[in-house]
């Protein structure tokens, strides 16, 4: 007989089942591959960029895609492929830094409000109503316009607005979990509020938040690129997809590759995060 007990088998079977399910989902695996490769490009762009992204060659101005320059060159003769690869560092940074602080603040506020309810919940409700009345992009642009253009101010603006959506979702999940027997048992047994919230409620309520976070990273890249295009995000000569698209807009009929290639990078990276989010939603969904 094996030394593995029945309880051990029961504990490990769900994890094995979820892993097997993940391996059967091509969309999830494609998303992981896209984001994994994108992260590698962001961490070490110099290993993949064939040229210095800021090297100017006036003898190669606006050349179409070729073997020497697969993505063509820009109005200063800079290699577009190298600039698109270099932009991965900034845009993947956007995906993380534009959402991580909103995630942390929103989860903390949502857990607090969902657990204690009362006056805090009423105030939170009025605050949410006031913020979501306005379109997200309009609020972010307004905050950036006040603070000034630049990546840091963009992160601050997105965090100031975006935490509300994480807080709403966390609050709803915590309230749902509060209706379960284990939450009531923890209160009866005299557990501290902090222990109940962080060791019992949040671990069971965090799954939808993580799934939303993956999707929000894709939206953060799109938003950051939009602000870069408008001149409110990353600033030239820094390589960023929105900035690259803006630089090529005046040559769209004669040098279409200048705007097309960074646009493809935005779509592919956003697709990767979306596929991971969809896969996690299926994998982490409670199963009867």
Short mmCIF file of C-alpha atoms in Angstrom, two decimals:
data_model
loop_
_atom_site.label_atom_id
_atom_site.label_comp_id
_atom_site.label_asym_id
_atom_site.label_seq_id
_atom_site.Cartn_x
_atom_site.Cartn_y
_atom_site.Cartn_z
CA UNK A 1 0.00 0.00 0.00
CA UNK A 2 1.15 3.57 -0.67
CA UNK A 3 2.03 5.84 2.21
CA UNK A 4 -0.09 8.63 0.66
CA UNK A 5 -3.24 9.11 2.69
CA UNK A 6 -6.70 9.75 1.31
CA UNK A 7 -6.66 13.27 2.69
CA UNK A 8 -3.42 13.99 0.83
CA UNK A 9 -4.98 12.79 -2.40
CA UNK A 10 -8.05 14.94 -1.83
CA UNK A 11 -5.86 17.98 -1.14
CA UNK A 12 -3.71 17.58 -4.22
CA UNK A 13 -6.36 16.46 -6.72
CA UNK A 14 -8.00 19.92 -7.18
CA UNK A 15 -4.61 21.49 -7.90
CA UNK A 16 -3.75 18.75 -10.40
CA UNK A 17 -7.15 19.12 -12.01
CA UNK A 18 -6.74 22.87 -12.41
CA UNK A 19 -3.24 22.43 -13.85
CA UNK A 20 -4.50 19.86 -16.34
CA UNK A 21 -7.35 22.20 -17.25
CA UNK A 22 -4.89 25.06 -17.81
CA UNK A 23 -2.80 22.91 -20.14
CA UNK A 24 -5.91 22.16 -22.20
CA UNK A 25 -6.73 25.84 -22.75
CA UNK A 26 -4.82 27.10 -25.79
CA UNK A 27 -6.00 30.69 -25.26
CA UNK A 28 -4.54 30.83 -21.77
CA UNK A 29 -1.26 29.31 -22.91
CA UNK A 30 -1.04 31.74 -25.84
CA UNK A 31 -1.64 34.63 -23.44
CA UNK A 32 1.09 33.40 -21.09
CA UNK A 33 3.48 33.03 -24.04
CA UNK A 34 2.72 36.56 -25.32
CA UNK A 35 3.14 38.21 -21.92
CA UNK A 36 6.18 36.09 -21.10
CA UNK A 37 7.91 37.15 -24.30
CA UNK A 38 6.77 40.76 -23.83
CA UNK A 39 8.24 40.76 -20.32
CA UNK A 40 11.51 39.43 -21.69
CA UNK A 41 11.60 42.24 -24.27
CA UNK A 42 10.85 44.77 -21.52
CA UNK A 43 13.59 43.48 -19.21
CA UNK A 44 16.33 43.10 -21.82
CA UNK A 45 15.43 45.04 -25.00
CA UNK A 46 19.09 45.30 -25.97
CA UNK A 47 19.25 41.54 -26.54
CA UNK A 48 16.60 41.73 -29.28
CA UNK A 49 16.88 45.21 -30.80
CA UNK A 50 19.11 45.04 -33.91
CA UNK A 51 20.15 48.71 -33.62
CA UNK A 52 20.43 51.49 -31.10
CA UNK A 53 16.85 52.86 -30.98
CA UNK A 54 18.12 56.45 -30.82
CA UNK A 55 20.75 56.17 -33.55
CA UNK A 56 20.02 58.74 -36.28
CA UNK A 57 20.90 57.92 -39.90
CA UNK A 58 19.89 60.63 -42.37
CA UNK A 59 20.82 58.32 -45.22
CA UNK A 60 18.00 55.94 -44.24
CA UNK A 61 15.06 58.31 -43.68
CA UNK A 62 11.58 56.72 -43.92
CA UNK A 63 12.74 53.55 -45.62
CA UNK A 64 10.02 50.87 -46.00
CA UNK A 65 10.33 47.48 -44.28
CA UNK A 66 13.27 45.48 -45.62
CA UNK A 67 15.68 42.76 -44.51
CA UNK A 68 17.96 45.41 -43.03
CA UNK A 69 15.06 47.17 -41.25
CA UNK A 70 12.10 44.74 -40.84
CA UNK A 71 9.84 47.52 -39.48
CA UNK A 72 11.29 50.25 -41.69
CA UNK A 73 12.82 53.49 -40.44
CA UNK A 74 11.35 56.75 -39.17
CA UNK A 75 11.71 60.38 -40.20
CA UNK A 76 15.20 60.55 -38.65
CA UNK A 77 16.40 57.26 -40.05
CA UNK A 78 16.04 55.43 -36.72
CA UNK A 79 15.23 51.73 -36.89
CA UNK A 80 11.51 51.29 -36.11
CA UNK A 81 11.87 47.69 -34.91
CA UNK A 82 14.46 48.74 -32.34
CA UNK A 83 12.23 51.59 -31.16
CA UNK A 84 9.17 49.35 -30.87
CA UNK A 85 11.20 46.81 -28.86
CA UNK A 86 12.64 49.57 -26.68
CA UNK A 87 9.10 50.80 -25.98
CA UNK A 88 8.22 47.45 -24.36
CA UNK A 89 10.10 48.60 -21.26
CA UNK A 90 7.91 51.68 -20.85
CA UNK A 91 4.60 50.09 -21.83
CA UNK A 92 5.00 46.98 -19.68
CA UNK A 93 5.97 49.31 -16.86
CA UNK A 94 2.72 51.16 -17.50
CA UNK A 95 0.74 47.92 -17.24
CA UNK A 96 2.20 47.27 -13.78
CA UNK A 97 2.68 50.68 -12.16
CA UNK A 98 -0.57 52.18 -13.48
CA UNK A 99 -2.58 49.38 -11.85
CA UNK A 100 -0.68 47.96 -8.85
CA UNK A 101 -1.25 50.94 -6.55
CA UNK A 102 -4.91 51.19 -7.54
CA UNK A 103 -5.18 47.46 -6.80
CA UNK A 104 -3.60 47.75 -3.33
CA UNK A 105 -5.57 50.83 -2.30
CA UNK A 106 -8.83 49.55 -3.75
CA UNK A 107 -8.57 46.11 -2.13
CA UNK A 108 -7.76 47.64 1.27
CA UNK A 109 -10.63 50.15 1.11
CA UNK A 110 -13.09 47.64 -0.32
CA UNK A 111 -12.27 45.05 2.36
CA UNK A 112 -12.65 47.65 5.13
CA UNK A 113 -15.95 48.99 3.81
CA UNK A 114 -17.35 45.53 3.06
CA UNK A 115 -16.51 44.25 6.53
CA UNK A 116 -17.60 47.19 8.69
CA UNK A 117 -20.39 48.62 6.47
CA UNK A 118 -22.30 51.36 8.31
CA UNK A 119 -21.32 55.00 7.82
CA UNK A 120 -18.14 54.08 5.95
CA UNK A 121 -20.20 52.20 3.39
CA UNK A 122 -22.54 55.14 2.91
CA UNK A 123 -19.67 57.59 2.38
CA UNK A 124 -17.97 55.16 0.02
CA UNK A 125 -21.17 54.77 -1.99
CA UNK A 126 -21.52 58.52 -2.47
CA UNK A 127 -17.84 58.80 -3.47
CA UNK A 128 -18.21 56.03 -6.03
CA UNK A 129 -21.32 57.65 -7.49
CA UNK A 130 -19.47 60.93 -7.87
CA UNK A 131 -16.47 59.36 -9.62
CA UNK A 132 -18.17 56.94 -11.99
CA UNK A 133 -20.51 59.68 -13.20
CA UNK A 134 -17.66 60.92 -15.40
CA UNK A 135 -15.91 58.83 -18.07
CA UNK A 136 -12.69 57.28 -16.79
CA UNK A 137 -10.51 58.73 -19.55
CA UNK A 138 -11.89 62.25 -19.07
CA UNK A 139 -11.07 62.18 -15.36
CA UNK A 140 -7.55 60.88 -15.97
CA UNK A 141 -6.87 63.53 -18.63
CA UNK A 142 -8.18 66.23 -16.28
CA UNK A 143 -5.88 65.12 -13.46
CA UNK A 144 -2.86 64.86 -15.79
CA UNK A 145 -3.64 68.31 -17.18
CA UNK A 146 -3.48 69.71 -13.65
CA UNK A 147 -0.35 67.79 -12.59
CA UNK A 148 1.46 68.15 -15.92
CA UNK A 149 2.50 65.61 -18.57
CA UNK A 150 4.84 62.72 -17.76
CA UNK A 151 4.75 59.09 -16.71
CA UNK A 152 4.79 59.69 -12.94
CA UNK A 153 1.86 62.09 -13.09
CA UNK A 154 0.04 59.65 -15.36
CA UNK A 155 0.45 56.88 -12.78
CA UNK A 156 -0.83 59.18 -10.06
CA UNK A 157 -3.86 60.17 -12.14
CA UNK A 158 -4.80 56.59 -13.01
CA UNK A 159 -4.39 55.50 -9.38
CA UNK A 160 -6.52 58.40 -8.10
CA UNK A 161 -9.39 57.28 -10.34
CA UNK A 162 -8.84 53.55 -10.83
CA UNK A 163 -8.80 52.41 -7.18
CA UNK A 164 -12.56 52.93 -7.00
CA UNK A 165 -13.28 50.04 -9.38
CA UNK A 166 -11.11 47.63 -7.38
CA UNK A 167 -12.75 48.80 -4.16
CA UNK A 168 -16.27 48.24 -5.54
CA UNK A 169 -15.42 44.72 -6.64
CA UNK A 170 -13.63 43.83 -3.39
CA UNK A 171 -16.46 45.24 -1.27
CA UNK A 172 -19.04 43.15 -3.11
CA UNK A 173 -16.96 39.98 -2.77
CA UNK A 174 -16.26 40.56 0.93
CA UNK A 175 -19.96 41.11 1.63
CA UNK A 176 -20.71 37.84 -0.18
CA UNK A 177 -18.08 35.99 1.87
CA UNK A 178 -19.44 37.48 5.09
CA UNK A 179 -22.59 35.48 4.51
CA UNK A 180 -20.72 32.18 4.77
CA UNK A 181 -20.50 30.15 7.96
CA UNK A 182 -16.72 30.40 8.34
CA UNK A 183 -16.91 34.20 8.72
CA UNK A 184 -19.52 33.93 11.45
CA UNK A 185 -17.49 31.19 13.14
CA UNK A 186 -14.40 33.40 13.18
CA UNK A 187 -16.34 36.19 14.87
CA UNK A 188 -17.81 33.80 17.45
CA UNK A 189 -14.37 32.37 18.21
CA UNK A 190 -13.08 35.85 18.98
CA UNK A 191 -10.69 36.27 16.07
CA UNK A 192 -9.47 39.82 15.52
CA UNK A 193 -10.95 41.83 12.68
CA UNK A 194 -7.57 41.91 10.94
CA UNK A 195 -7.29 38.12 11.05
CA UNK A 196 -10.80 37.62 9.74
CA UNK A 197 -10.29 40.10 6.89
CA UNK A 198 -6.77 39.20 5.74
CA UNK A 199 -6.58 35.48 6.56
CA UNK A 200 -10.12 34.40 5.81
CA UNK A 201 -12.21 36.86 3.81
CA UNK A 202 -9.69 38.29 1.32
CA UNK A 203 -8.16 34.95 0.24
CA UNK A 204 -11.66 33.82 -0.73
CA UNK A 205 -12.69 37.15 -2.27
CA UNK A 206 -9.54 38.02 -4.21
CA UNK A 207 -10.02 35.78 -7.28
CA UNK A 208 -12.37 38.12 -9.24
CA UNK A 209 -10.08 41.02 -8.36
CA UNK A 210 -7.03 39.25 -9.82
CA UNK A 211 -8.97 38.43 -12.99
CA UNK A 212 -10.05 42.06 -13.30
CA UNK A 213 -6.45 43.16 -12.71
CA UNK A 214 -5.26 41.19 -15.74
CA UNK A 215 -7.83 42.90 -17.94
CA UNK A 216 -7.04 46.27 -16.39
CA UNK A 217 -3.37 45.87 -17.36
CA UNK A 218 -4.43 45.65 -20.99
CA UNK A 219 -6.56 48.77 -20.56
CA UNK A 220 -3.66 50.54 -18.81
CA UNK A 221 -1.43 49.97 -21.83
CA UNK A 222 -4.13 51.31 -24.14
CA UNK A 223 -4.76 54.30 -21.86
CA UNK A 224 -1.05 55.03 -21.44
CA UNK A 225 -0.53 54.87 -25.20
CA UNK A 226 -3.52 57.17 -25.72
CA UNK A 227 -2.06 59.72 -23.30
CA UNK A 228 1.32 59.39 -24.99
CA UNK A 229 -0.35 60.04 -28.33
CA UNK A 230 -1.96 63.18 -26.89
CA UNK A 231 1.35 64.35 -25.41
CA UNK A 232 0.26 63.79 -21.79
CA UNK A 233 2.13 60.55 -21.09
CA UNK A 234 5.66 59.58 -22.06
CA UNK A 235 7.55 62.39 -23.72
CA UNK A 236 9.80 62.25 -26.84
CA UNK A 237 12.48 61.14 -27.51
CA UNK A 238 11.48 58.31 -25.15
CA UNK A 239 10.28 55.24 -27.05
CA UNK A 240 6.63 54.51 -26.20
CA UNK A 241 4.01 53.06 -28.51
CA UNK A 242 1.62 56.00 -28.29
CA UNK A 243 4.46 58.43 -28.91
CA UNK A 244 5.63 56.37 -31.90
CA UNK A 245 2.13 56.38 -33.38
CA UNK A 246 1.90 60.15 -32.88
CA UNK A 247 5.26 60.64 -34.59
CA UNK A 248 4.06 58.68 -37.62
CA UNK A 249 0.58 60.19 -37.99
CA UNK A 250 1.81 62.94 -40.35
CA UNK A 251 3.30 60.31 -42.66
CA UNK A 252 0.44 57.80 -42.61
CA UNK A 253 0.04 57.85 -46.41
CA UNK A 254 3.74 57.72 -47.27
CA UNK A 255 5.23 55.82 -44.31
CA UNK A 256 2.37 53.68 -42.99
CA UNK A 257 4.70 51.40 -41.04
CA UNK A 258 5.58 54.14 -38.53
CA UNK A 259 2.14 53.97 -36.91
CA UNK A 260 1.16 50.41 -37.85
CA UNK A 261 3.98 48.56 -36.11
CA UNK A 262 3.57 50.08 -32.62
CA UNK A 263 -0.19 49.67 -33.04
CA UNK A 264 0.28 45.94 -33.64
CA UNK A 265 2.44 45.77 -30.49
CA UNK A 266 -0.37 47.39 -28.46
CA UNK A 267 -2.96 44.96 -29.81
CA UNK A 268 -0.80 41.87 -29.24
CA UNK A 269 0.18 42.79 -25.68
CA UNK A 270 -3.38 43.73 -24.77
CA UNK A 271 -4.56 40.44 -26.27
CA UNK A 272 -2.06 38.57 -24.12
CA UNK A 273 -3.35 40.10 -20.89
CA UNK A 274 -6.97 39.54 -21.96
CA UNK A 275 -6.34 35.86 -22.73
CA UNK A 276 -4.67 35.37 -19.35
CA UNK A 277 -7.60 37.07 -17.64
CA UNK A 278 -10.13 34.87 -19.43
CA UNK A 279 -8.09 31.77 -18.61
CA UNK A 280 -7.80 32.67 -14.94
CA UNK A 281 -11.54 33.32 -14.78
CA UNK A 282 -12.15 29.74 -15.95
CA UNK A 283 -9.42 28.16 -13.86
CA UNK A 284 -10.25 29.90 -10.58
CA UNK A 285 -14.02 29.65 -10.87
CA UNK A 286 -15.43 27.59 -7.97
CA UNK A 287 -16.41 24.10 -9.07
CA UNK A 288 -19.06 21.98 -7.53
#
